[in-house]
CSV table of C-alpha atoms and ligand atoms in Angstrom, one decimal:
chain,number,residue,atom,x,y,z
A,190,UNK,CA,0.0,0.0,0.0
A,191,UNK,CA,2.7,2.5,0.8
A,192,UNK,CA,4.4,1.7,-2.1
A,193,UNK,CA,1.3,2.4,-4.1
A,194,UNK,CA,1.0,5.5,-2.3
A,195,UNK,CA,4.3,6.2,-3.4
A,196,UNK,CA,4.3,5.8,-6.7
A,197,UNK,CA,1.1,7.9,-7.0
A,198,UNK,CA,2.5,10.6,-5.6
A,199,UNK,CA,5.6,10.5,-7.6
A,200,UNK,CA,3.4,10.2,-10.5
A,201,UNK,CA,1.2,13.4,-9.7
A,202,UNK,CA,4.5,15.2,-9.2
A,203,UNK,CA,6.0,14.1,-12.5
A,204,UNK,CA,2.6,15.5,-14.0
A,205,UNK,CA,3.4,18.9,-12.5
A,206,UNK,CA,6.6,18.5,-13.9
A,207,UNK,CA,5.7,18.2,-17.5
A,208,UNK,CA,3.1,21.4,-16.7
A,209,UNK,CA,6.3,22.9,-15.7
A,210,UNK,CA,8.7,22.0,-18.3
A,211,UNK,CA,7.1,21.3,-21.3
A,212,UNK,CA,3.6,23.3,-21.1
A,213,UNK,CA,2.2,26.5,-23.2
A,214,UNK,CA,4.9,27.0,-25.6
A,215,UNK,CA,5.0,29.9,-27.5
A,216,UNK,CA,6.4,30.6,-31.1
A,217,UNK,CA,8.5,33.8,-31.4
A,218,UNK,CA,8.6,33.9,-35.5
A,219,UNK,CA,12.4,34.9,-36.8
A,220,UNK,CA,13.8,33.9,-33.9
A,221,UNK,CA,12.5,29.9,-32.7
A,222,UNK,CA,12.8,27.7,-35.4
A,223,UNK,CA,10.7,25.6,-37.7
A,224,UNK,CA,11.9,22.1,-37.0
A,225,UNK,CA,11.6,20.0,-39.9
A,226,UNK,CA,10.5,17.0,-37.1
A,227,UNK,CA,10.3,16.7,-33.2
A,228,UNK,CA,8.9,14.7,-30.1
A,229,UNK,CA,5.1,15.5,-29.7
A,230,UNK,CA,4.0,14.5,-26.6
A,231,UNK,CA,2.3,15.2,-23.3
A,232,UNK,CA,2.4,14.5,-20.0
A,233,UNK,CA,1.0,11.0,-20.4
A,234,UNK,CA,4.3,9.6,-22.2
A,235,UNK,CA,6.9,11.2,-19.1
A,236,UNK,CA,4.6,9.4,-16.5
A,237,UNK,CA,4.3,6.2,-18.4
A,238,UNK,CA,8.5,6.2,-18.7
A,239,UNK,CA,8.5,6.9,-14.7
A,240,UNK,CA,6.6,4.8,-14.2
A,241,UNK,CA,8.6,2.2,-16.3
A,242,UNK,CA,11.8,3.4,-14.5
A,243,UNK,CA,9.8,2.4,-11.3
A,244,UNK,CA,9.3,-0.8,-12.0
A,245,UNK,CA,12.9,-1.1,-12.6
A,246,UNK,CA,12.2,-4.0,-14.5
A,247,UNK,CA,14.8,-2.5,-17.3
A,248,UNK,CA,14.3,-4.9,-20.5
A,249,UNK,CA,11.2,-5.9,-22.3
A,250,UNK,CA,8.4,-5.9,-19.6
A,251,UNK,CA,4.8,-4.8,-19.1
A,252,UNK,CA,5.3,-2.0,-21.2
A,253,UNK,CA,6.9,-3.7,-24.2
A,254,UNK,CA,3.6,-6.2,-24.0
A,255,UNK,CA,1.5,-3.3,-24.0
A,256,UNK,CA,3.1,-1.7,-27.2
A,257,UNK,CA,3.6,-4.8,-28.6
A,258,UNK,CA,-0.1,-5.2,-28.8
A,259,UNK,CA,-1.2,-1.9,-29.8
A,260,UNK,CA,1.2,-2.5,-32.9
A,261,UNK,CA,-0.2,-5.6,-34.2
A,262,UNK,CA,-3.8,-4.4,-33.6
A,263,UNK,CA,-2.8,-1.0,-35.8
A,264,UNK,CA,-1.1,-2.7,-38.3
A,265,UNK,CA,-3.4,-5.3,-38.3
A,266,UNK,CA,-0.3,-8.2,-37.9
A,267,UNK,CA,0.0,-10.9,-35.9
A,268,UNK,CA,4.0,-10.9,-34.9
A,269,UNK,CA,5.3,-7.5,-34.4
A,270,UNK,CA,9.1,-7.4,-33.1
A,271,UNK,CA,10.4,-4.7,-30.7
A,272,UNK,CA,14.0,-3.7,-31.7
A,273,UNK,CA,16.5,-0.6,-30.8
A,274,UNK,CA,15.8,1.1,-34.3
A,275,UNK,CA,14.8,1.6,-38.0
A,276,UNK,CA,17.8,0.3,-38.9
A,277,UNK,CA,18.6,-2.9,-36.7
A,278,UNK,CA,15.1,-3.7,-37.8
A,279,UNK,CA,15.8,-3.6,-41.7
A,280,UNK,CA,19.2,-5.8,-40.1
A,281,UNK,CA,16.6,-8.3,-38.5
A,282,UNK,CA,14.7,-8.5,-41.6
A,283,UNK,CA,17.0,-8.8,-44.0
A,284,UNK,CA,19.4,-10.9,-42.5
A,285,UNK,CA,16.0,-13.4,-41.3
A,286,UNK,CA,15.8,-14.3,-45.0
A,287,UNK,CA,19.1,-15.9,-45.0
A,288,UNK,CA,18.7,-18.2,-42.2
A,289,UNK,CA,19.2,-22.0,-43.0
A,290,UNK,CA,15.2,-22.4,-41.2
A,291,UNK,CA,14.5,-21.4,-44.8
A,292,UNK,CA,15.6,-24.1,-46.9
A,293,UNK,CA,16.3,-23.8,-50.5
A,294,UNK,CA,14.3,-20.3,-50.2
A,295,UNK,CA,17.0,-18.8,-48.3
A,296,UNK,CA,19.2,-16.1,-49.7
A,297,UNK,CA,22.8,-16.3,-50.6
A,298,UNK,CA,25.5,-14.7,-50.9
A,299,UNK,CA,25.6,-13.3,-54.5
A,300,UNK,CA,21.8,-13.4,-54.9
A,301,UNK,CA,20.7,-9.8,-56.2
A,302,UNK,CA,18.2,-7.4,-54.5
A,303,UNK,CA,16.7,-4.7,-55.9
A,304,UNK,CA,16.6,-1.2,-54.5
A,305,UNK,CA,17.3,2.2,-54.5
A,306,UNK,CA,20.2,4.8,-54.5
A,307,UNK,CA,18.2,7.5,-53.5
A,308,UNK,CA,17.1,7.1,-49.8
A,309,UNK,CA,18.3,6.6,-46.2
A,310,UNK,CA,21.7,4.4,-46.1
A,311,UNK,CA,20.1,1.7,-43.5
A,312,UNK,CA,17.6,0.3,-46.3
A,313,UNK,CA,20.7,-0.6,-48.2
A,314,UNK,CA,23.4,-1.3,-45.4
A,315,UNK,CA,21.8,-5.0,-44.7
A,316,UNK,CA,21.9,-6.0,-48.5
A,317,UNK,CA,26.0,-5.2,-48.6
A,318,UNK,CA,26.6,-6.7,-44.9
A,319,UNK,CA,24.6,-10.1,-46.0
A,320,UNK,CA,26.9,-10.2,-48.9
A,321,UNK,CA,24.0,-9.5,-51.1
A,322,UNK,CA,24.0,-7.6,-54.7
A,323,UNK,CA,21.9,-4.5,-54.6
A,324,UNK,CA,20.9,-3.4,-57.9
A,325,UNK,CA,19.6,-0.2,-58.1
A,326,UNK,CA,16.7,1.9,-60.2
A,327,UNK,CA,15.9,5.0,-60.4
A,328,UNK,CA,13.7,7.1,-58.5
A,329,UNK,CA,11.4,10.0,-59.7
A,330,UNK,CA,11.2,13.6,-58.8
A,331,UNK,CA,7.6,14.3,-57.6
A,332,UNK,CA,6.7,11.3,-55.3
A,333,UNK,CA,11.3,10.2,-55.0
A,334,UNK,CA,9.8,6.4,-55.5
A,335,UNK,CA,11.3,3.8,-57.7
A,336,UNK,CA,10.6,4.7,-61.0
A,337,UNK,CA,8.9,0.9,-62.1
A,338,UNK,CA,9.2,1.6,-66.3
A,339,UNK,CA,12.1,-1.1,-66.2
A,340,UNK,CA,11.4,-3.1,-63.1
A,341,UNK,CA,10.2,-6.3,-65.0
A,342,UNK,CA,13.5,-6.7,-67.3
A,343,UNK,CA,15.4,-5.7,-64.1
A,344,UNK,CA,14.7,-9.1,-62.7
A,345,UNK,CA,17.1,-12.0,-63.7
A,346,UNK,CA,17.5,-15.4,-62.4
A,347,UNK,CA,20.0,-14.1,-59.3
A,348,UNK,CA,17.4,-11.5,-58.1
A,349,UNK,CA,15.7,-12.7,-54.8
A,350,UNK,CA,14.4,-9.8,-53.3
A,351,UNK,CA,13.6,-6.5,-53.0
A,352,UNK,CA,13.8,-4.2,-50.6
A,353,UNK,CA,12.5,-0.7,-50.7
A,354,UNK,CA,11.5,2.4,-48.4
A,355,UNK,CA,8.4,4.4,-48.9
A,356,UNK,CA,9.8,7.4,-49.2
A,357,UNK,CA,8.9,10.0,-46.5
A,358,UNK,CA,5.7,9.2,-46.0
A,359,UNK,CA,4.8,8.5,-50.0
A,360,UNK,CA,3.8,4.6,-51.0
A,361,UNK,CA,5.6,3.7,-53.9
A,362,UNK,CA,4.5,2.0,-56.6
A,363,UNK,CA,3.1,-1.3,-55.1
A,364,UNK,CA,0.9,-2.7,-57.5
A,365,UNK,CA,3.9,-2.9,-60.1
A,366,UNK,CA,6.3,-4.1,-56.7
A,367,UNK,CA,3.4,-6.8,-55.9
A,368,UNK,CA,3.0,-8.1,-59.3
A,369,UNK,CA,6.8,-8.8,-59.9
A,370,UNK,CA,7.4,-10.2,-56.1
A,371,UNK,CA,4.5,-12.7,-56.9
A,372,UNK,CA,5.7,-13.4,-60.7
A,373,UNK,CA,9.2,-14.2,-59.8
A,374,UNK,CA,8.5,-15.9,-56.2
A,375,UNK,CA,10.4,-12.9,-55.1
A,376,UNK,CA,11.2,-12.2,-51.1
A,377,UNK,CA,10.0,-8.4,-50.2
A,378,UNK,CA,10.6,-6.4,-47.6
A,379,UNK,CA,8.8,-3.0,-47.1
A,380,UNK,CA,11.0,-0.7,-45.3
A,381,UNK,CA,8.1,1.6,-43.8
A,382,UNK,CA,10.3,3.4,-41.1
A,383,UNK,CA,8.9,6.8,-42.4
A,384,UNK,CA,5.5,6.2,-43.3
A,385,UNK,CA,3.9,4.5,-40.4
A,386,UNK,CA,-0.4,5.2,-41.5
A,387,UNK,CA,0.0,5.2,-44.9
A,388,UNK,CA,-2.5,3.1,-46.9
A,389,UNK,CA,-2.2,2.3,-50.7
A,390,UNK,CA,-5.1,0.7,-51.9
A,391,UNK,CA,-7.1,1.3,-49.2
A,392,UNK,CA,-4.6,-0.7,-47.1
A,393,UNK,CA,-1.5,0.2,-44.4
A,394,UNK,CA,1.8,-0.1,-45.8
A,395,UNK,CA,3.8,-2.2,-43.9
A,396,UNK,CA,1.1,-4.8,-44.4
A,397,UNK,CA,2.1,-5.8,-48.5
A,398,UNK,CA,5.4,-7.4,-48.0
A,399,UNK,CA,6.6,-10.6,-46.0
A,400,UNK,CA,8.6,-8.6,-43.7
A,401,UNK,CA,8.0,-4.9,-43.0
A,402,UNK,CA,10.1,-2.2,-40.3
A,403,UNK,CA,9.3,0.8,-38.5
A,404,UNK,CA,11.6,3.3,-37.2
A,405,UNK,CA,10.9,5.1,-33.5
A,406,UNK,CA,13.4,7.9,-33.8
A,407,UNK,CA,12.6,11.3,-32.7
A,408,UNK,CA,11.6,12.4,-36.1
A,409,UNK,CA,9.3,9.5,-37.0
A,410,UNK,CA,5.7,9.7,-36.6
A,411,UNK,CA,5.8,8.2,-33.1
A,412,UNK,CA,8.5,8.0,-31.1
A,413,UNK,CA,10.3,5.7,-28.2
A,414,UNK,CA,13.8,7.3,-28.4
A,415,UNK,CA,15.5,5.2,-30.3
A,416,UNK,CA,13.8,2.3,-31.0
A,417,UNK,CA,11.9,0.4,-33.9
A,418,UNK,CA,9.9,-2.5,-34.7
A,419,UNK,CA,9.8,-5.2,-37.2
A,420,UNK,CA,6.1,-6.9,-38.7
A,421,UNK,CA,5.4,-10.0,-40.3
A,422,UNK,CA,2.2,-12.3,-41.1
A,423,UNK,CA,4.7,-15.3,-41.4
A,424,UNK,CA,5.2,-17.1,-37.4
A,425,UNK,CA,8.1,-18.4,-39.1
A,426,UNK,CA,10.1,-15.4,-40.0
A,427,UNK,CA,8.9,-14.3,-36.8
A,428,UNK,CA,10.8,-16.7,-34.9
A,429,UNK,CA,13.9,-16.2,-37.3
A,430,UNK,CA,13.3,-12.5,-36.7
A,431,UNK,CA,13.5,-12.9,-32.6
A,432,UNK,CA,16.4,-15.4,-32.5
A,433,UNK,CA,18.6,-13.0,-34.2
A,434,UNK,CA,17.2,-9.8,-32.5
A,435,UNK,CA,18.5,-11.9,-29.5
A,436,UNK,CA,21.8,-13.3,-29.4
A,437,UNK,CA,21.0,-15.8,-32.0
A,438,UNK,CA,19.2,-18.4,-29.4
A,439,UNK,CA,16.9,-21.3,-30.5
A,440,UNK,CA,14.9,-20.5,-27.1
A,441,UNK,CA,12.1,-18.0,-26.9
A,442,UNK,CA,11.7,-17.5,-23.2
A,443,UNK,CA,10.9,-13.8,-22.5
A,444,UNK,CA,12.9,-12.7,-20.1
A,445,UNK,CA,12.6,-13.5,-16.4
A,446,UNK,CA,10.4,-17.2,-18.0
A,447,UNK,CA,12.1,-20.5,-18.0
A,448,UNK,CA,10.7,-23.4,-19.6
A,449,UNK,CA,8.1,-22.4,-21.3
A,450,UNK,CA,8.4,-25.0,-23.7
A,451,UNK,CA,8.7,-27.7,-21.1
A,452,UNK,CA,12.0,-29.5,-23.2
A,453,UNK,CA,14.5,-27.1,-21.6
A,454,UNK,CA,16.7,-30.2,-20.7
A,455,UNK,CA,15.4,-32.9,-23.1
A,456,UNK,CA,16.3,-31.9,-26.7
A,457,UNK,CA,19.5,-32.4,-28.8
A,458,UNK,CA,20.9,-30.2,-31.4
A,459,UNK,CA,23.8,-29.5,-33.7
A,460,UNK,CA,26.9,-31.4,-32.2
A,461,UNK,CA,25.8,-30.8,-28.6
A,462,UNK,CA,25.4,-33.2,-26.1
A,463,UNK,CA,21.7,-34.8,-25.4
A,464,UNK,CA,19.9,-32.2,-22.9
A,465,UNK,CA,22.2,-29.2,-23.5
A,466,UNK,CA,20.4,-26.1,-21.8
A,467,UNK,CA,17.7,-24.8,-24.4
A,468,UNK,CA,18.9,-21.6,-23.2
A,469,UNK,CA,22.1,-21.6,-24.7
A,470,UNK,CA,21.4,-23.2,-28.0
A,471,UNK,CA,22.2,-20.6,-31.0
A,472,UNK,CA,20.6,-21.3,-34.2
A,473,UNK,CA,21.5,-18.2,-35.6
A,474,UNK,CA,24.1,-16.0,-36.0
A,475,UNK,CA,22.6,-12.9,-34.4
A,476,UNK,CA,23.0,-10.2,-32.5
A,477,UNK,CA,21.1,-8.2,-29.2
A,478,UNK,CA,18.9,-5.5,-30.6
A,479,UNK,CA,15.8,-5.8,-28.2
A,480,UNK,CA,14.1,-2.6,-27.1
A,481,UNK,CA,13.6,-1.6,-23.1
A,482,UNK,CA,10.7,-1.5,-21.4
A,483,UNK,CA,11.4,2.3,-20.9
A,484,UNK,CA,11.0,2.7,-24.2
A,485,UNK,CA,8.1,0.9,-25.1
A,486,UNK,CA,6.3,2.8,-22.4
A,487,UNK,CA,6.7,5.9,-24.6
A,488,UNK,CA,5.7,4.1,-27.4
A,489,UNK,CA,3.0,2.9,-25.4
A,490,UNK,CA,1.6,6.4,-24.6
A,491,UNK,CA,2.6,7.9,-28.3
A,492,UNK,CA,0.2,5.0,-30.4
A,493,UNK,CA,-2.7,6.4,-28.5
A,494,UNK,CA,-1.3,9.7,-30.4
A,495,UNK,CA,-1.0,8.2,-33.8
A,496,UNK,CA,-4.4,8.7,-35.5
A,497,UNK,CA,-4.3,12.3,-34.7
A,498,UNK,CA,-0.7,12.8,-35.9
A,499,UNK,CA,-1.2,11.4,-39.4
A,500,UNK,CA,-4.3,13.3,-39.5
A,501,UNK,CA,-1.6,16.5,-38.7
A,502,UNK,CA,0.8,15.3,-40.9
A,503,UNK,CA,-1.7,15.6,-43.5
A,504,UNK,CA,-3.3,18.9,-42.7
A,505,UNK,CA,0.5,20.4,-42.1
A,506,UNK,CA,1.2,19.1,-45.8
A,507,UNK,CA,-2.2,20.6,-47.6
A,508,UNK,CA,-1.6,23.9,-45.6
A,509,UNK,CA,2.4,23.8,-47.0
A,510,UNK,CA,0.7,22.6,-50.9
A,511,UNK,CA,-2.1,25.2,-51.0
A,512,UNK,CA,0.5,28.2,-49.6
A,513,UNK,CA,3.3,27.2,-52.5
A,514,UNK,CA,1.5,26.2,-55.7
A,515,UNK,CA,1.8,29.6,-57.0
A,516,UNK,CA,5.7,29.0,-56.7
A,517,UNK,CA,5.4,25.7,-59.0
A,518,UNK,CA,7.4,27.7,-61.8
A,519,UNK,CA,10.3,27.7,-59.7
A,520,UNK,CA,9.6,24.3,-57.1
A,521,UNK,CA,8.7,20.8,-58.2
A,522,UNK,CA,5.7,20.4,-55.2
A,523,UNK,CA,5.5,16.2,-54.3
A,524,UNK,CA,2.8,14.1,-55.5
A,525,UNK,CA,1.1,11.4,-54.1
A,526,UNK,CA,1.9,8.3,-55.6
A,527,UNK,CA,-1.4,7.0,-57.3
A,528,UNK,CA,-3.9,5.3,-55.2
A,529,UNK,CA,-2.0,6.2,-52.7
A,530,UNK,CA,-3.1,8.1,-49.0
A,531,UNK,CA,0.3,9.2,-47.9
A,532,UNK,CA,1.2,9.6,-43.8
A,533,UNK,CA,3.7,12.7,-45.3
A,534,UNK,CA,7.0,12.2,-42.9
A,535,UNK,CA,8.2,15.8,-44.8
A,536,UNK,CA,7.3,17.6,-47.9
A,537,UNK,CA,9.9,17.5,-50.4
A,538,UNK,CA,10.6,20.3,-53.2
A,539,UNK,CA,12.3,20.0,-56.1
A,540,UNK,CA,14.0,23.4,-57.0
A,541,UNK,CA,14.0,23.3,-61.2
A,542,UNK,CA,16.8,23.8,-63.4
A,543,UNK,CA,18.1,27.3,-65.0
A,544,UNK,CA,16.2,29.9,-63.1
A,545,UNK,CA,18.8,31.6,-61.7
A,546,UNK,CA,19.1,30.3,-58.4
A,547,UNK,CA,20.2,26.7,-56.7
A,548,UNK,CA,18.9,24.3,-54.1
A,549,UNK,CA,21.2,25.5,-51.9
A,550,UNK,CA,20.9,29.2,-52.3
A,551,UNK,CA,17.1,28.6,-51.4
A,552,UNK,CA,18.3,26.5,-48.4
A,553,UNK,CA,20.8,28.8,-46.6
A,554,UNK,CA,17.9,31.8,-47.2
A,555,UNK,CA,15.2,29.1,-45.1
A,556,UNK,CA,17.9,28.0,-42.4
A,557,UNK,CA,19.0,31.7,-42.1
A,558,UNK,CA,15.3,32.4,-40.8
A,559,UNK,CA,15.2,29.4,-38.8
A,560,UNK,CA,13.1,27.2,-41.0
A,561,UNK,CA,14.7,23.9,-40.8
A,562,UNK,CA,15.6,21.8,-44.1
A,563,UNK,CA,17.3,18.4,-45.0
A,564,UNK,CA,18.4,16.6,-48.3
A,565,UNK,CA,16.3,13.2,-49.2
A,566,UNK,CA,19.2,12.0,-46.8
A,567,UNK,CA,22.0,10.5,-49.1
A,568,UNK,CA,20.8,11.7,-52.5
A,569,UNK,CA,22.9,9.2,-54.0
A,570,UNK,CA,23.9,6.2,-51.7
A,571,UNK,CA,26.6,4.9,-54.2
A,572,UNK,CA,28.4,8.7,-54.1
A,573,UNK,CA,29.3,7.9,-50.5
A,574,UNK,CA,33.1,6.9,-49.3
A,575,UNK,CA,31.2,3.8,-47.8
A,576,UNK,CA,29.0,2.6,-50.8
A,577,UNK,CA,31.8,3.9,-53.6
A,578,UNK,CA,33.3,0.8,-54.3
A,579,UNK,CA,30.2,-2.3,-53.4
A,580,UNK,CA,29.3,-5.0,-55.5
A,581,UNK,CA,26.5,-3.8,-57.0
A,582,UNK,CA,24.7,-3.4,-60.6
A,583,UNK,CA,22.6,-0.5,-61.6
A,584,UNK,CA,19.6,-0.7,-63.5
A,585,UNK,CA,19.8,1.9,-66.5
A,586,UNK,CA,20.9,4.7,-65.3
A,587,UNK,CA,20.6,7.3,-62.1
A,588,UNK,CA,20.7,10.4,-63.9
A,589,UNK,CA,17.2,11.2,-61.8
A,590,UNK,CA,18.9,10.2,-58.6
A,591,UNK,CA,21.4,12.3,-59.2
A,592,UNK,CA,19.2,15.6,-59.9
A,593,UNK,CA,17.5,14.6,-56.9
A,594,UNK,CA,20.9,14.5,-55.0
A,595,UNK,CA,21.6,17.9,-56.7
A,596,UNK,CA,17.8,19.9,-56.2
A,597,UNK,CA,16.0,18.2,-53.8
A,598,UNK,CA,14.9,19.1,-49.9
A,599,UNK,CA,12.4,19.1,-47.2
A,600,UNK,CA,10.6,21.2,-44.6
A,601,UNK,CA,8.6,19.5,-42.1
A,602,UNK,CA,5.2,18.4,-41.8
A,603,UNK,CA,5.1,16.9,-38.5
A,604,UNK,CA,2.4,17.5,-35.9
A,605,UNK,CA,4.4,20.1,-33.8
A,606,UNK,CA,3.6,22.4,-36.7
A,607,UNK,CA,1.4,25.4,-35.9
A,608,UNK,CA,-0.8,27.0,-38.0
A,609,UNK,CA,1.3,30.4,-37.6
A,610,UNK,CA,4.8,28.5,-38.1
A,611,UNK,CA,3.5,27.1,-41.4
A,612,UNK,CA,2.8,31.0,-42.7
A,613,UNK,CA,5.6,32.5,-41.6
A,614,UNK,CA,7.5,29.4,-43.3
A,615,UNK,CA,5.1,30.0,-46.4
A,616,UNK,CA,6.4,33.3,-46.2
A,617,UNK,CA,10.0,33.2,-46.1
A,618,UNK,CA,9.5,30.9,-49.4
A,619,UNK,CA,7.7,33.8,-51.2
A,620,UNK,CA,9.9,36.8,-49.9
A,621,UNK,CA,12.7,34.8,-51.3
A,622,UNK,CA,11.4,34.9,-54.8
A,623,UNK,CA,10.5,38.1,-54.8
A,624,UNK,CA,13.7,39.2,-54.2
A,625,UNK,CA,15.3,37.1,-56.6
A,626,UNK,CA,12.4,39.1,-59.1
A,627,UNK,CA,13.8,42.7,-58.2
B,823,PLP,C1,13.7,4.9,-44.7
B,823,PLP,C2,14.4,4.7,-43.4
B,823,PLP,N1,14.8,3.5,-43.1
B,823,PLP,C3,15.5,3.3,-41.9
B,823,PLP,C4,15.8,4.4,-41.1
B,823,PLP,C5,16.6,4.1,-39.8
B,823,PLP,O1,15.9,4.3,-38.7
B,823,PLP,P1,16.6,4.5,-37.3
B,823,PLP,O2,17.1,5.9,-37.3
B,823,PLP,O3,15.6,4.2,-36.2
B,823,PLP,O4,17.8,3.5,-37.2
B,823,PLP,C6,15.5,5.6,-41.4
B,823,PLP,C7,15.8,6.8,-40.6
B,823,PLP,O5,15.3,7.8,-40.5
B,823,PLP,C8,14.8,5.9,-42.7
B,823,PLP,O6,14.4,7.1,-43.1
């Protein structure tokens, strides 16, 4: 009882806290900035993660249960995966499709997978350290997807897979991705780390391909930290997926259980003597990439969020379209991809060719007034010191990528986005033109 009394209080005290710290900001414009993403939150996520820290249970616990469950029933998926990030999760899924559990079906090294140059280097990363070919297509200004004009004579009898992001927020193409991954018995997995509520179709990405990911970082559209998860339909994969999230181990005791599957000391495998502790048999070559139960008590909090943030993401991206369609001589606005209901992460603009000014001129004016921009993250992945020299083959060419690389950039669209910060952003954009005009 005293102990419950305890808590309580420290709870009530932690909401005072947040009234303290984090209530009624204001927005000075010219002199706060215009994040291009941030934390939203209230005080319901800081008491959940003192809550968490109360328990002191440390690793997956209550909390990681609770998200867990609010995951699948969102996404609509039986297995979702808790992991440290977006990009241990692409890892997880990735490397799952190599594991011997497979069979002939398994990926090799050698064994092509398509993708893209033009994206976040931690969709590509897992192809190169599984020792598998990427082989790249283009993407295209105006929704930055895979442009799918050469997909089909892409594919030849060494591609296994691909493996694709939807790019802030924008589905690509996935009636062309779905009919090629079912022609050619291909593997697929959707890298949705930045578009978490999209639909295409009518239904959530994340949901098309055998294995997809989410990402939890700050700027994502709900956050535990760091922190990610990964989803499949396939109780298989999913057991694949947990071994190597944790150390590689053929058990799948939680932690603090023993015995769950009553054979702990009865079972023989690989070389190892009869009745060899369950507990310490690896079937996997894995690593330890498992999520905290502080964490997914933030996450916990933040799903309850999620409806109303894509719904914000969406307004914050018509309120951005409507205030710069008069620049579209100068800007290349994004598009949804067809059939597609985006969950915008950013909104992207293309500055055009020849008009006298560059991307980055119109970048340094923005961050000068405190309106926050980034690049479509690498531009061009195979441009980098660490991608310069992999095996890899390129589909046609990336002359698109590459004027992406060279034009391209985005302002937020994330729910922390005021009314009043989307004008004066709106405005800066137009006061930039004009002056270029005198
Ligand atoms: C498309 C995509 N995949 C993966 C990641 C990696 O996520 P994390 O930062 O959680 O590792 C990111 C990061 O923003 C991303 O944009």
């Amino acid at each position: 009882m005293k102990e419950r009394n305890i808590r309580n209080s420290i709870i009530e005290l932690t909401r005072s806290f947040f009234q303290e710290k984090f209530g009624n900001k204001t927005f000075s414009p010219g002199k706060d900035a215009v994040h291009y993403a941030g934390r939203v939150f209230d005080e319901k996520e800081l008491v959940n993660l003192v809550d968490a820290s109360l328990d002191f249970w440390l690793t997956a616990g209550r909390y990681s249960q609770e998200f867990t469950e609010k995951l699948e029933d969102f996404l609509g998926i039986p297995n979702v995966i808790l992991t440290n990030s977006g990009s241990s999760s692409n890892l997880l899924a990735l490397t799952a499709l190599t594991s011997k559990k497979l069979g002939a079906r398994r990926l090799i090294p050698g064994d092509e997978v398509i993708t893209v140059a033009g994206g976040f280097p931690s969709t590509v990363a897992p192809i190169v350290q599984n020792r598998l070919i990427p082989v790249f297509l283009d993407i295209e200004p105006g929704t930055y997807n895979i442009d799918v004009t050469h997909l089909r004579e892409t594919v030849t009898p060494k591609t296994k897979a691909v493996m694709l992001a939807h790019t802030l927020g924008n589905p690509f193409n996935l009636n062309a991705i779905m009919e090629v991954v079912h022609d050619h018995d291909l593997w697929f997995v959707e890298d949705n780390c930045d578009a978490l509520g999209a639909r295409y179709n009518g239904n959530l990405t994340g949901t098309f391909g055998h294995i997809s990911t989410v990402s939890f970082y700050p700027a994502h559209h709900i956050t535990t930290g760091e922190g990610g998860c990964v989803a499949t339909q396939d109780d298989l994969l999913a057991q694949i997926i947990r071994s190597l999230r944790d150390w590689g181990r053929d058990c799948y005791c939680e932690g603090g259980e023993n015995n769950t599957c009553g054979k702990r000391f009865s079972q023989q495998f690989g070389t190892l003597p009869p009745g060899y502790d369950h507990k310490y048999v690896y079937s996997e070559i894995g690593y330890n990439l498992k999520m905290t139960d502080m964490q997914a008590s933030v996450g916990s909090a933040q799903m309850e969020k999620l409806p109303g943030f894509i719904e914000a993401r969406r307004q914050n991206f018509t309120r951005i379209y409507d205030g710069l369609k008069d620049l579209e001589r100068y800007l290349i606005l994004p598009v949804a991809t067809e059939n597609a209901d985006p969950s915008w992460f950013s909104f992207l603009i293309t500055v055009r060719e020849n008009l006298g000014f560059t991307r980055n001129e119109l970048v340094e004016f923005l961050n000068l007034n405190h309106i926050e921009t980034r690049n479509l993250f690498a531009g061009n992945l195979l441009r980098h010191p660490a991608f310069i020299d992999i095996e890899h083959r390129i589909a046609g060419s990336l002359e698109k990528t590459d004027f992406i690389m060279n034009n391209t950039f985005f302002v937020g669209t994330y729910p922390g986005l005021t009314g009043e910060m989307i004008a004066y952003m709106v405005g800066k954009f137009h006061e930039f033109f004009d002056r270029l005009n005198k």
